[in-house]
Coordinates of C-alpha atoms and ligand atoms in Angstrom, one line a residue:
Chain A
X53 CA 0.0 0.0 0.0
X54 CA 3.2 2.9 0.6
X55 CA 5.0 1.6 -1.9
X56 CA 2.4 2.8 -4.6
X57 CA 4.4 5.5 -5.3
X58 CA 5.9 7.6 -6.2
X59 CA 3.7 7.6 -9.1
X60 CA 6.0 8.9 -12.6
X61 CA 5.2 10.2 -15.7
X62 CA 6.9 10.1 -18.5
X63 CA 6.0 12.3 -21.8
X64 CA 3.0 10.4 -21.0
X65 CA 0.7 12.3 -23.9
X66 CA -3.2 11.1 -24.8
X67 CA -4.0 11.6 -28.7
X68 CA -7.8 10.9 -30.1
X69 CA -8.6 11.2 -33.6
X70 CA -5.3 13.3 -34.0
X71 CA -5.8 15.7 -31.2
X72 CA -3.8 16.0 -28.5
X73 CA -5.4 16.2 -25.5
X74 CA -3.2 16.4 -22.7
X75 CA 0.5 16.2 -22.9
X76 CA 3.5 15.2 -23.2
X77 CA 3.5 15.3 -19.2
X78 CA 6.7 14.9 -17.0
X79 CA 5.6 14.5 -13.6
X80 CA 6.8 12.4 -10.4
X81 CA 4.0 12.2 -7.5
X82 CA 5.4 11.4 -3.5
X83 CA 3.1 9.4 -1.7
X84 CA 1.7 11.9 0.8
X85 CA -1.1 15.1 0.5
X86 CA -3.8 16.4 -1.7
X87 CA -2.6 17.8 -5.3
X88 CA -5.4 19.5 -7.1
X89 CA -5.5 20.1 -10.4
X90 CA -6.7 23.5 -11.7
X91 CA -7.0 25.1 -15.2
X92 CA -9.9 26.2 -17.9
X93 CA -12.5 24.2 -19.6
X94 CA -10.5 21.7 -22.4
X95 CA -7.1 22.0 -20.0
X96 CA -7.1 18.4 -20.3
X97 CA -7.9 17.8 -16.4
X98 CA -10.4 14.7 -16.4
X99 CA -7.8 13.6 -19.3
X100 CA -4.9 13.7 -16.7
X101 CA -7.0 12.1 -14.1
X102 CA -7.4 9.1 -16.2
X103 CA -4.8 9.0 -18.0
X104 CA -3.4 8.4 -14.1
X105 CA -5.8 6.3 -13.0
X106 CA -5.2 4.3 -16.2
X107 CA -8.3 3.9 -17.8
X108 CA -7.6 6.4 -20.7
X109 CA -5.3 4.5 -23.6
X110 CA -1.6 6.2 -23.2
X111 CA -0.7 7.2 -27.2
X112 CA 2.9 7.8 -26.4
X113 CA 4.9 7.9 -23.1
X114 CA 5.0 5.9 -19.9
X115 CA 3.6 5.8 -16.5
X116 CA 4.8 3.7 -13.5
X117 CA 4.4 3.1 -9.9
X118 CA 6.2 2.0 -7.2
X119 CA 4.8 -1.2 -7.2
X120 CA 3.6 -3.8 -9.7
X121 CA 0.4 -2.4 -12.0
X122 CA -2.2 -4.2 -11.0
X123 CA -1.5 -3.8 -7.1
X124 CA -1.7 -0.3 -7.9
X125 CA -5.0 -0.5 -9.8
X126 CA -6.3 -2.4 -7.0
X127 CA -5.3 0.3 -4.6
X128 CA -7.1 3.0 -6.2
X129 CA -10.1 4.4 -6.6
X130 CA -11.8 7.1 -9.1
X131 CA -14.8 9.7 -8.5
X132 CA -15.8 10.5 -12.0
X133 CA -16.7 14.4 -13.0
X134 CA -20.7 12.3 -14.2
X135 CA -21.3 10.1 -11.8
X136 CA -22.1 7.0 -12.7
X137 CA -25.0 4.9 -11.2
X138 CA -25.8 1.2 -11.2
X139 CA -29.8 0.6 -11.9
X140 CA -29.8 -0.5 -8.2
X141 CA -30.8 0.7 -4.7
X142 CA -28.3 3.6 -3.2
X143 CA -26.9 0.9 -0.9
X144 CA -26.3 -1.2 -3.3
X145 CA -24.2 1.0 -5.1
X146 CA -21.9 1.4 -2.6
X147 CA -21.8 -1.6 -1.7
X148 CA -20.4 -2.9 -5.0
X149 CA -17.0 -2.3 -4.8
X150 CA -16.5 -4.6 -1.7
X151 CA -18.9 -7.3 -3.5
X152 CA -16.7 -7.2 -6.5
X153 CA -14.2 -7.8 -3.9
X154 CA -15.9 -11.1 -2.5
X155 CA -16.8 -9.1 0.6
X156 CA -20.2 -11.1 2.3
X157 CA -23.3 -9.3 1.5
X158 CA -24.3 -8.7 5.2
X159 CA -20.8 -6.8 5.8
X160 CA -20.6 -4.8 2.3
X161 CA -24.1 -3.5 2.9
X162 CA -23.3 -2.7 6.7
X163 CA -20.4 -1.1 5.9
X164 CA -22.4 0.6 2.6
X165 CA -24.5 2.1 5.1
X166 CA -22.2 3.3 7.6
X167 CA -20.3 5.1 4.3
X168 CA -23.4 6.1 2.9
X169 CA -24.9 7.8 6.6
X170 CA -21.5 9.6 6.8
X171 CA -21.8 11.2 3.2
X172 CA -25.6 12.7 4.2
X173 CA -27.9 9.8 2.6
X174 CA -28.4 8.2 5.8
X175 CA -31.9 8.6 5.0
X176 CA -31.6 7.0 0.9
X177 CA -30.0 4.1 1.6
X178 CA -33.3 1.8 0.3
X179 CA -33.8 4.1 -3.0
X180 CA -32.7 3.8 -6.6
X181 CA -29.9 5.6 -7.3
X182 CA -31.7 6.8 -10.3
X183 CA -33.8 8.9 -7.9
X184 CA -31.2 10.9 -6.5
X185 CA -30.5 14.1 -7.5
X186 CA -27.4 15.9 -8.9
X187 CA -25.8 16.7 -6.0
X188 CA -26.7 13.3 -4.1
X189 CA -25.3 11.4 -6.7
X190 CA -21.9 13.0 -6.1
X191 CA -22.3 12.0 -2.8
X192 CA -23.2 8.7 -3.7
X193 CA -20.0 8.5 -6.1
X194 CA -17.6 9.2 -3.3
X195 CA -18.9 7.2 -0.7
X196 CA -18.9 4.4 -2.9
X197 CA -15.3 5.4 -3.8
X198 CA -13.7 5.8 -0.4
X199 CA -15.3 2.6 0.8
X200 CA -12.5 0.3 -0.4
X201 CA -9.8 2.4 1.4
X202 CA -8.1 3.5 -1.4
X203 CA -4.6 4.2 -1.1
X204 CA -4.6 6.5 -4.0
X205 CA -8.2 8.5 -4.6
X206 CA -9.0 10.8 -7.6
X207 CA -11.6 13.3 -7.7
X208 CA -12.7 15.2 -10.8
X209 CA -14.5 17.7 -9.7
X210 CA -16.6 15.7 -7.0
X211 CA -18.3 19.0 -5.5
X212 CA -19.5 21.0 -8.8
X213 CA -23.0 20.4 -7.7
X214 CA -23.4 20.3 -4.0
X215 CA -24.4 23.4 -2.0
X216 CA -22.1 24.8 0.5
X217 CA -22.8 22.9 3.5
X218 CA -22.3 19.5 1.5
X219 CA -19.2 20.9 -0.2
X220 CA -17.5 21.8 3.5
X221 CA -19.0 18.6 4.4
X222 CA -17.1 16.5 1.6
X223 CA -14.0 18.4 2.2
X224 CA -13.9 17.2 5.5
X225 CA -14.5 13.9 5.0
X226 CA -11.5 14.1 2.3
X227 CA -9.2 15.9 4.5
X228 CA -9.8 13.4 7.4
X229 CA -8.7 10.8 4.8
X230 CA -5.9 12.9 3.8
X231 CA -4.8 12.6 7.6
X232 CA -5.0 9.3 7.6
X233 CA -2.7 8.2 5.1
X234 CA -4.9 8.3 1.5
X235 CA -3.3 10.2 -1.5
X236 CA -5.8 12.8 -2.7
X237 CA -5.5 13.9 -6.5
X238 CA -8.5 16.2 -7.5
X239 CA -9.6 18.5 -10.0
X240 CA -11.6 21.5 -9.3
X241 CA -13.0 24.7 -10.7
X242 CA -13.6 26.3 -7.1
X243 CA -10.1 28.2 -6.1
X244 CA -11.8 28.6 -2.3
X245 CA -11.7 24.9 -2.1
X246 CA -8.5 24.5 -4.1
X247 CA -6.6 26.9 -1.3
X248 CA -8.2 25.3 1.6
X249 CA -7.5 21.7 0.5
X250 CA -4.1 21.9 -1.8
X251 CA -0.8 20.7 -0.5
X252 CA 0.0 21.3 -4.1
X253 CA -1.2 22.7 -7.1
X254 CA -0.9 21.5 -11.0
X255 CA -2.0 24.1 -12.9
X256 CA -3.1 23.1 -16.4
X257 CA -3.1 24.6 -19.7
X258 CA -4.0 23.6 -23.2
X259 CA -2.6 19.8 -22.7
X260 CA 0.3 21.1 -20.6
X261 CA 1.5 21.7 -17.0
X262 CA 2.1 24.8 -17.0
X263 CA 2.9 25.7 -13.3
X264 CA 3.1 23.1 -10.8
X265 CA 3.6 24.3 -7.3
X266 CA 3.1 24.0 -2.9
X267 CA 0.2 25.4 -1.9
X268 CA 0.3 29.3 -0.4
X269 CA 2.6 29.9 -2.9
X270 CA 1.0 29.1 -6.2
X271 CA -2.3 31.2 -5.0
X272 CA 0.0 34.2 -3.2
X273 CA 2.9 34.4 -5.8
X274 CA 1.7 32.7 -9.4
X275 CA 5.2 32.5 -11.2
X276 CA 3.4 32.8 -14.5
X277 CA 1.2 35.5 -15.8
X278 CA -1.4 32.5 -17.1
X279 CA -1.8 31.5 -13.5
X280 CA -2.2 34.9 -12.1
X281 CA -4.7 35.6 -14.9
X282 CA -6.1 32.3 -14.1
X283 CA -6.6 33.5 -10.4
X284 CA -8.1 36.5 -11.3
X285 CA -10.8 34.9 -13.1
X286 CA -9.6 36.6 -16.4
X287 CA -9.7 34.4 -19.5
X288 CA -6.5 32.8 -20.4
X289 CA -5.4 31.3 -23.7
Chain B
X218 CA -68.8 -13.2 -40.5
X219 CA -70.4 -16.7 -39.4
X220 CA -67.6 -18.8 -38.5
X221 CA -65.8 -15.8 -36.7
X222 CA -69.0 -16.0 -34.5
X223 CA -69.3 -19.8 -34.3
X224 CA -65.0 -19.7 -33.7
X225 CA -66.0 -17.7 -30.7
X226 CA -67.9 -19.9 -29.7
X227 CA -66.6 -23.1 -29.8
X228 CA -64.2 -21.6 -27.5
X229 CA -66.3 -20.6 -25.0
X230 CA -67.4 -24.1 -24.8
X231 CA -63.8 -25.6 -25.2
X232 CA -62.8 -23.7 -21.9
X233 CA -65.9 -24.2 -20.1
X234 CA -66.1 -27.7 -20.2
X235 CA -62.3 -27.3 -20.0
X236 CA -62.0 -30.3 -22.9
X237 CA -59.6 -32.5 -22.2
X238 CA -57.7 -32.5 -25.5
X239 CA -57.8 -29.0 -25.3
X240 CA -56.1 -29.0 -21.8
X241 CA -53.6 -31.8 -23.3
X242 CA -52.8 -30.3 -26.0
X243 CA -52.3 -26.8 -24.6
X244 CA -50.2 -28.2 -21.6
X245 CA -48.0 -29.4 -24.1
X246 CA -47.1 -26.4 -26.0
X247 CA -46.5 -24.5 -22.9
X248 CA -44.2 -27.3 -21.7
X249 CA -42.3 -27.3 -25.3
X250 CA -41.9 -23.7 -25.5
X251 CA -41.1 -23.0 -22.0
X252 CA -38.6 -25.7 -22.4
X253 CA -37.3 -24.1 -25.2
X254 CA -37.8 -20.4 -24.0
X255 CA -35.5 -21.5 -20.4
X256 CA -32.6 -23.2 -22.5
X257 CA -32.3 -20.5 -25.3
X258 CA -32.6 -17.8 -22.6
X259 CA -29.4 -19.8 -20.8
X260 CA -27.7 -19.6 -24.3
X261 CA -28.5 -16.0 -25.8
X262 CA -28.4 -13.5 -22.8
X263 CA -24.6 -14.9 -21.9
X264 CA -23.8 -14.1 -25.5
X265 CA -26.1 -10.4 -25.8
X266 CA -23.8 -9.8 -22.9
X267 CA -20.5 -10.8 -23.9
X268 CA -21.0 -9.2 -27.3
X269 CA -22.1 -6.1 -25.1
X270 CA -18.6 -6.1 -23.0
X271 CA -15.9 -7.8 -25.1
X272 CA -14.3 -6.5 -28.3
X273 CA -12.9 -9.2 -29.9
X274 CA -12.4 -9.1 -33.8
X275 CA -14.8 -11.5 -35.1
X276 CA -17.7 -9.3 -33.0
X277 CA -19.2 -6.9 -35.8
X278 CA -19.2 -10.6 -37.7
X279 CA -21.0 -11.9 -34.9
X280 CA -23.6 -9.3 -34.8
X281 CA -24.6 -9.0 -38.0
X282 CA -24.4 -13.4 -38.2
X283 CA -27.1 -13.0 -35.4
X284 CA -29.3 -10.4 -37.2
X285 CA -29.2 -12.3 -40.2
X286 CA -30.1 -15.6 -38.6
X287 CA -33.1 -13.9 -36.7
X288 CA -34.9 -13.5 -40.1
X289 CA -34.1 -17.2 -40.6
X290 CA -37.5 -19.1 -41.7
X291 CA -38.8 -21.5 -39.3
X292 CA -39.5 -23.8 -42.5
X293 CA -36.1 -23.9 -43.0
X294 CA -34.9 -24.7 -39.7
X295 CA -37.5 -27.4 -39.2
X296 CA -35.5 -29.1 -42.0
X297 CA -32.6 -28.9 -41.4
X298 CA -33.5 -30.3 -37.9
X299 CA -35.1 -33.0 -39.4
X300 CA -32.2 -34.2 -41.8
X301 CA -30.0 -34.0 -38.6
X302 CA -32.3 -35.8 -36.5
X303 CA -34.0 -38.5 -38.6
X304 CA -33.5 -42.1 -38.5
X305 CA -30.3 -41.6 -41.3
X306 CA -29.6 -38.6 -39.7
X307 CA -25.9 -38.1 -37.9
X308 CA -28.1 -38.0 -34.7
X309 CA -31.0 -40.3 -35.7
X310 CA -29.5 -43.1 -32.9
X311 CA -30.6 -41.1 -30.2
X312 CA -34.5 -41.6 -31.7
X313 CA -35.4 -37.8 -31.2
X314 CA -37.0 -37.2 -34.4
X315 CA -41.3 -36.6 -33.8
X316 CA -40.7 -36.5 -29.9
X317 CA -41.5 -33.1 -28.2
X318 CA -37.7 -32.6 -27.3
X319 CA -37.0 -32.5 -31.2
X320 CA -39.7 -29.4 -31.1
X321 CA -37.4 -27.9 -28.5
X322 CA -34.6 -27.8 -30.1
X323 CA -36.1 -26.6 -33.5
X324 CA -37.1 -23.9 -31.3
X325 CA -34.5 -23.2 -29.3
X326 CA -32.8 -22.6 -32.6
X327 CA -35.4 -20.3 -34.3
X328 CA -35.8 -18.1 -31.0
X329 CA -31.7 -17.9 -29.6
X330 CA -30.7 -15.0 -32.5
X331 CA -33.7 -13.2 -31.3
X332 CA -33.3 -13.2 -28.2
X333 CA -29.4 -12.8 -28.2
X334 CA -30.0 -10.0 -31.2
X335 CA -32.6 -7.8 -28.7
X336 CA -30.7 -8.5 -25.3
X337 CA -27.3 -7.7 -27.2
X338 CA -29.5 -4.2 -28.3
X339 CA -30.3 -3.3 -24.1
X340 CA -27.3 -4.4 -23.1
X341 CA -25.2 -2.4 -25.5
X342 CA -26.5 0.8 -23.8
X343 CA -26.4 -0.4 -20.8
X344 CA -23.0 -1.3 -20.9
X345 CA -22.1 2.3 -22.1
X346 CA -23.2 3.6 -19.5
X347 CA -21.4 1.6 -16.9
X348 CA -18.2 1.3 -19.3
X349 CA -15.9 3.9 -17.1
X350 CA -16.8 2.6 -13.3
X351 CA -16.6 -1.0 -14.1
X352 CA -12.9 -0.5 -16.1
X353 CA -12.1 2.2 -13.0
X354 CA -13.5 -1.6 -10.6
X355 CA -11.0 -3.2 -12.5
X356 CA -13.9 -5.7 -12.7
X357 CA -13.5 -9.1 -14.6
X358 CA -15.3 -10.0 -17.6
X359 CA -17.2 -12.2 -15.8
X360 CA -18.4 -9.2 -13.2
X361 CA -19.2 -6.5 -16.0
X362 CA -21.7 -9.3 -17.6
X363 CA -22.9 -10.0 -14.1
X364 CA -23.9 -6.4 -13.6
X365 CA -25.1 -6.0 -17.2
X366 CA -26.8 -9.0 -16.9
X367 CA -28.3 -8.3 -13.3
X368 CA -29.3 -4.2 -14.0
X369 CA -30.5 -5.2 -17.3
X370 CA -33.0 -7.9 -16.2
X371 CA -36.2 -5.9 -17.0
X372 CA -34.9 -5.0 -20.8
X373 CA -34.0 -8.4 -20.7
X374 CA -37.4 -10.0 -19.8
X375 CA -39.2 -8.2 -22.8
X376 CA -36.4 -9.9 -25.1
X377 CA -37.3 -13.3 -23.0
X378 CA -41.1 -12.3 -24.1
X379 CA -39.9 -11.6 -27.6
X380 CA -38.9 -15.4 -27.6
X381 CA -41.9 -16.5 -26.2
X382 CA -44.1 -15.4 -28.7
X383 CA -42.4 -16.2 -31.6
X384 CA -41.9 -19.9 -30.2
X385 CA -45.6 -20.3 -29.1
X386 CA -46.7 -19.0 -32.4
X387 CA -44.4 -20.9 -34.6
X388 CA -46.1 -23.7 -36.6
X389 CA -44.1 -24.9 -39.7
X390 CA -40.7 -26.1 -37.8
X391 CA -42.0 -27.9 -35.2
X392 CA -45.2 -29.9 -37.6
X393 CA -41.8 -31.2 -39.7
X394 CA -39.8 -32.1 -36.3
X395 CA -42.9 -33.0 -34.6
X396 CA -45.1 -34.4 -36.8
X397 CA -48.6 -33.5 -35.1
X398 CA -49.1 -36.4 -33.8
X399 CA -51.9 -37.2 -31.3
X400 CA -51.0 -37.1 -27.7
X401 CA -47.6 -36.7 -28.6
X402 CA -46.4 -34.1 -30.2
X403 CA -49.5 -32.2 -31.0
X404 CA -49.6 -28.7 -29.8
X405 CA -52.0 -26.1 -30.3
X406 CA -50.6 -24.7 -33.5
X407 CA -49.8 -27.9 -35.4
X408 CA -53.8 -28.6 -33.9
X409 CA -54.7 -25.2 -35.7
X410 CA -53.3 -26.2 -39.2
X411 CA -54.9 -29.9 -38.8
X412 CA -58.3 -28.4 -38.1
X413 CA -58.4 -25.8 -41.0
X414 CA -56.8 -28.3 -43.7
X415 CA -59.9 -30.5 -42.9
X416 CA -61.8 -27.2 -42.9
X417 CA -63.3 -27.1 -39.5
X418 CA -62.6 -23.8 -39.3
X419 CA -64.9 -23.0 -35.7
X420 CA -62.7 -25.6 -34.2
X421 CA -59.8 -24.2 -35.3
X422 CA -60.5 -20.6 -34.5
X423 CA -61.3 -22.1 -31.2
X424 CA -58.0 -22.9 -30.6
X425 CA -56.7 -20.0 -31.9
X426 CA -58.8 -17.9 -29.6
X427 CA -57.4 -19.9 -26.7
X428 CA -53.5 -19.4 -27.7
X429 CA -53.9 -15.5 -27.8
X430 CA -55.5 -16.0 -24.3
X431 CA -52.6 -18.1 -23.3
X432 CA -49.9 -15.5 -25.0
X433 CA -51.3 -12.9 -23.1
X434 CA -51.6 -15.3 -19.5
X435 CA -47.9 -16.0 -19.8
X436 CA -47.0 -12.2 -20.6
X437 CA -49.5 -11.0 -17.4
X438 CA -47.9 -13.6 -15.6
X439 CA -44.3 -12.8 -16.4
X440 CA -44.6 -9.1 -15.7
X441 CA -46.4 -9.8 -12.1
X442 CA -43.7 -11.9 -11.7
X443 CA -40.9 -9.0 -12.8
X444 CA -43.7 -6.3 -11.0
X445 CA -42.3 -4.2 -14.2
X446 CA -45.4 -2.2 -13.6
X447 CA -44.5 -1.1 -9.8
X448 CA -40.6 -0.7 -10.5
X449 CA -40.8 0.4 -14.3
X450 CA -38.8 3.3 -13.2
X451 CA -35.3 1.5 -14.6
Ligands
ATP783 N1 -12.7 11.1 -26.7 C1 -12.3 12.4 -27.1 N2 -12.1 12.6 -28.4 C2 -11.7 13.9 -28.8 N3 -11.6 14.9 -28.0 C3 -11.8 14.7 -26.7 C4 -12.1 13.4 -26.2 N4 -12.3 13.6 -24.8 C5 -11.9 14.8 -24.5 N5 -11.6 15.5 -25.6 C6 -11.2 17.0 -25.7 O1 -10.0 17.0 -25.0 C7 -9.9 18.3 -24.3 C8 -9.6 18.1 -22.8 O2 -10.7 17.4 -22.2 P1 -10.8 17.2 -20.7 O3 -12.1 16.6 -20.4 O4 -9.6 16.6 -20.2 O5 -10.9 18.7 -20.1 P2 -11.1 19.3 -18.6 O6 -9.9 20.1 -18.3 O7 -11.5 18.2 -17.8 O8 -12.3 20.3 -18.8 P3 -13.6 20.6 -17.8 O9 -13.1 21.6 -16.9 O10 -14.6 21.2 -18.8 O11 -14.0 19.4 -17.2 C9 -11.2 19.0 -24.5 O12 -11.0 20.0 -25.5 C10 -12.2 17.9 -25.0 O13 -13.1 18.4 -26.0
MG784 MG1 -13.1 17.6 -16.8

């Protein structure tokens, strides 16, 4: 489980029907903290996430952790920017992950339940997924992320439609994880929550890195004009 | 106009005095094509799902092979089960041929593309839907067709129905394979084409009147038994 990283890139680039949509990227991840990953709309941010996580075809480059790849898949887990439901109940859902892993139904949907309470939808568990709304389905998504104990968690954008309470809610829960030993690598549009969460911050542009530093630094002195425009909430190209 | 009426009701009367030939001969095509309808299901959902999940290169070949076969004519089919099964046959020792399990497996034949061809259809969608969280699972083949398999079981029973009524329906395969004969392999189609080539066409009507009513038992039945009404929210 520590000896998932440090996680490498190597001109690790992701080409679809000839456009390139993130990269080359050079980038070695330690194993500790919360990097998120800011930058416009297009940047290429889900496409680093999963290009990561490994579920996005590499078209040139490499990427390697500190252990063998499939212990590494196994130790991580992905909150996608749509979340994805099964056609089942909410406890279900979360659940599934520990059924995959052979866990006995009576424990995964105990435990489901005690994930799904802590999120907020204490009071959903028995309910299709399908009925939830926009903002309970993120919920949903990271509960049934978190409940394998990831080593290695990535969030794309896991709070772009909860309300304020839930957001400071969610951040808690990830920063408690963060305490306790799970790698935290998340994209976000909301530079309140990207200050009060970062260790570090990759800033994206077009495809590329294009600043990649600790946190109170990058927001207090951007070593780039893109990144201070960025900051500013002016349009950068 | 007349024998419409006199159809009517000399079905009325069949079910009334609940005829026993009638009950016989009904029993049996529900037992063939349930038969059938259980084993094909066992075969074509599997492969609706695989094709769904897998990419493998001889898939679009597959696909298109299944499509094809689904317009296959039950006629046809009927024959060729016959030449296989028949006394000369290559499988004639095991003495199938004009023995309800020979209508089985002409079904079984006629109704796996179908079924296979619609499930592949729901599960195709289904399946993009899921794609991303069940690659992020690192789920097995066997899991993602579990799941598909599993969330897709309502789209799945209409292609099960599908099945059903074109096996219960289905006349000219099973009267070669079968041979309509009395208390053995007559069922209430092969009974239909007996009684209108002999031209009693109220008795035939009658039993036609009584397979639409048992189509539409086994549908009811099969959607209580889904409650697709109450849950139809999937
Ligand atoms: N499969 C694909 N084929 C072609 N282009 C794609 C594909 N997937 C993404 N893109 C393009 O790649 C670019 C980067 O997409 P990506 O989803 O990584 O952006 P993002 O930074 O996550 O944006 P957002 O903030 O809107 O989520 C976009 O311009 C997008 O249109
Ligand atoms: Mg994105």
């Amino acid at each position: 489980m520590s000896n998932l990283f440090p996680l490498t890139l190597t001109g690790a680039t992701i080409r679809r029907r000839g456009k390139r949509l993130v990269g080359p990227i050079d980038l070695t991840l330690q194993d500790q903290g919360i990097t998120i990953v800011i930058g416009p709309n297009g940047a290429g941010k889900t496409s680093l996430l999963q290009m990561m996580h490994g579920i996005a075809r590499l078209s040139d480059g490499d990427i390697t952790w500190g252990c063998d790849l499939d212990a590494a898949r196994q130790a991580q887990s992905f909150v996608f920017q749509q979340p994805i439901l099964l056609r089942r109940s909410v406890r279900d859902n979360i659940a599934y992950p520990l059924k995959l892993r052979g866990t006995p139904k009576a424990k995964a949907r105990a435990q489901a339940d005690t994930a799904g309470a802590q999120v907020g939808l204490g009071a959903m568990l028995d309910r299709p997924a399908t009925f939830l709304s926009g903002g309970e389905r993120q919920k949903l998504a990271i509960a049934r992320a978190m409940i394998t104990k990831p080593a290695l968690l990535f969030l794309d954008e896991p709070c772009a439609s909860l309300d304020g309470r839930a957001t400071r809610e969610i951040e808690e829960i990830l920063q408690r994880a963060a305490a306790s030993g799970t790698r935290l690598i998340m994209s976000t549009h909301d530079m309140g929550q990207a200050r009060r969460l970062a260790d570090d911050v990759l800033f994206l542009l077009n495809g590329h890195i294009h600043d990649h530093a600790p946190n109170p630094q990058f927001f207090d002195q951007p070593q780039t004009a893109e990144a201070a425009a960025f900051l500013n909430g002016d349009i950068v190209e | 106009m007349s024998d419409l009426w006199e159809g009517i009701r000399q079905a009325l009367w069949l079910l009334v005095t609940l005829d026993a030939d009638l009950v016989e001969i009904t029993l049996r095509s529900l037992r063939v094509t349930l038969t059938a309808l259980v084993i094909a299901c066992a075969i074509a959902l599997p492969i609706g799902a695989l094709l769904s999940v897998r990419r493998f290169r001889a898939r679009r070949f597959t696909i298109a092979l299944l499509n094809a076969l689904m317009g296959l004519p039950p006629v046809v089919v009927g024959l060729i089960v016959y030449v296989l099964l028949s006394r000369s046959g290559p499988f004639g020792v095991f003495g199938l041929i004009f023995t309800p399990t020979a209508m089985i497996i002409a079904q079984v034949i006629i109704i796996v593309p179908l079924i296979a061809s619609i499930a592949h259809q729901a599960l195709r969608e289904l399946w993009s839907d899921y794609h991303d969280l069940l690659i992020s699972l690192n789920t097995t083949q066997r899991q993602r067709m579990a799941a598909l398999l599993w969330d897709g079981r309502r789209a799945l029973l209409t292609a099960a129905l599908a099945g059903f009524g074109r096996a219960i329906g289905e006349v000219g395969a099973i009267m070669i394979v079968g041979g309509n004969i009395d208390h053995h392999t007559r069922v209430l189609t092969t009974a239909i084409a007996l009684e209108t080539g002999k031209g009693d066409f109220a008795m035939a009507l009658g039993l036609g009147f009584v397979l639409i009513l048992m189509a539409i038992a086994v549908n009811l039945a099969i959607h209580i038994i889904g409650r697709t009404e109450q849950e139809g929210r999937w």
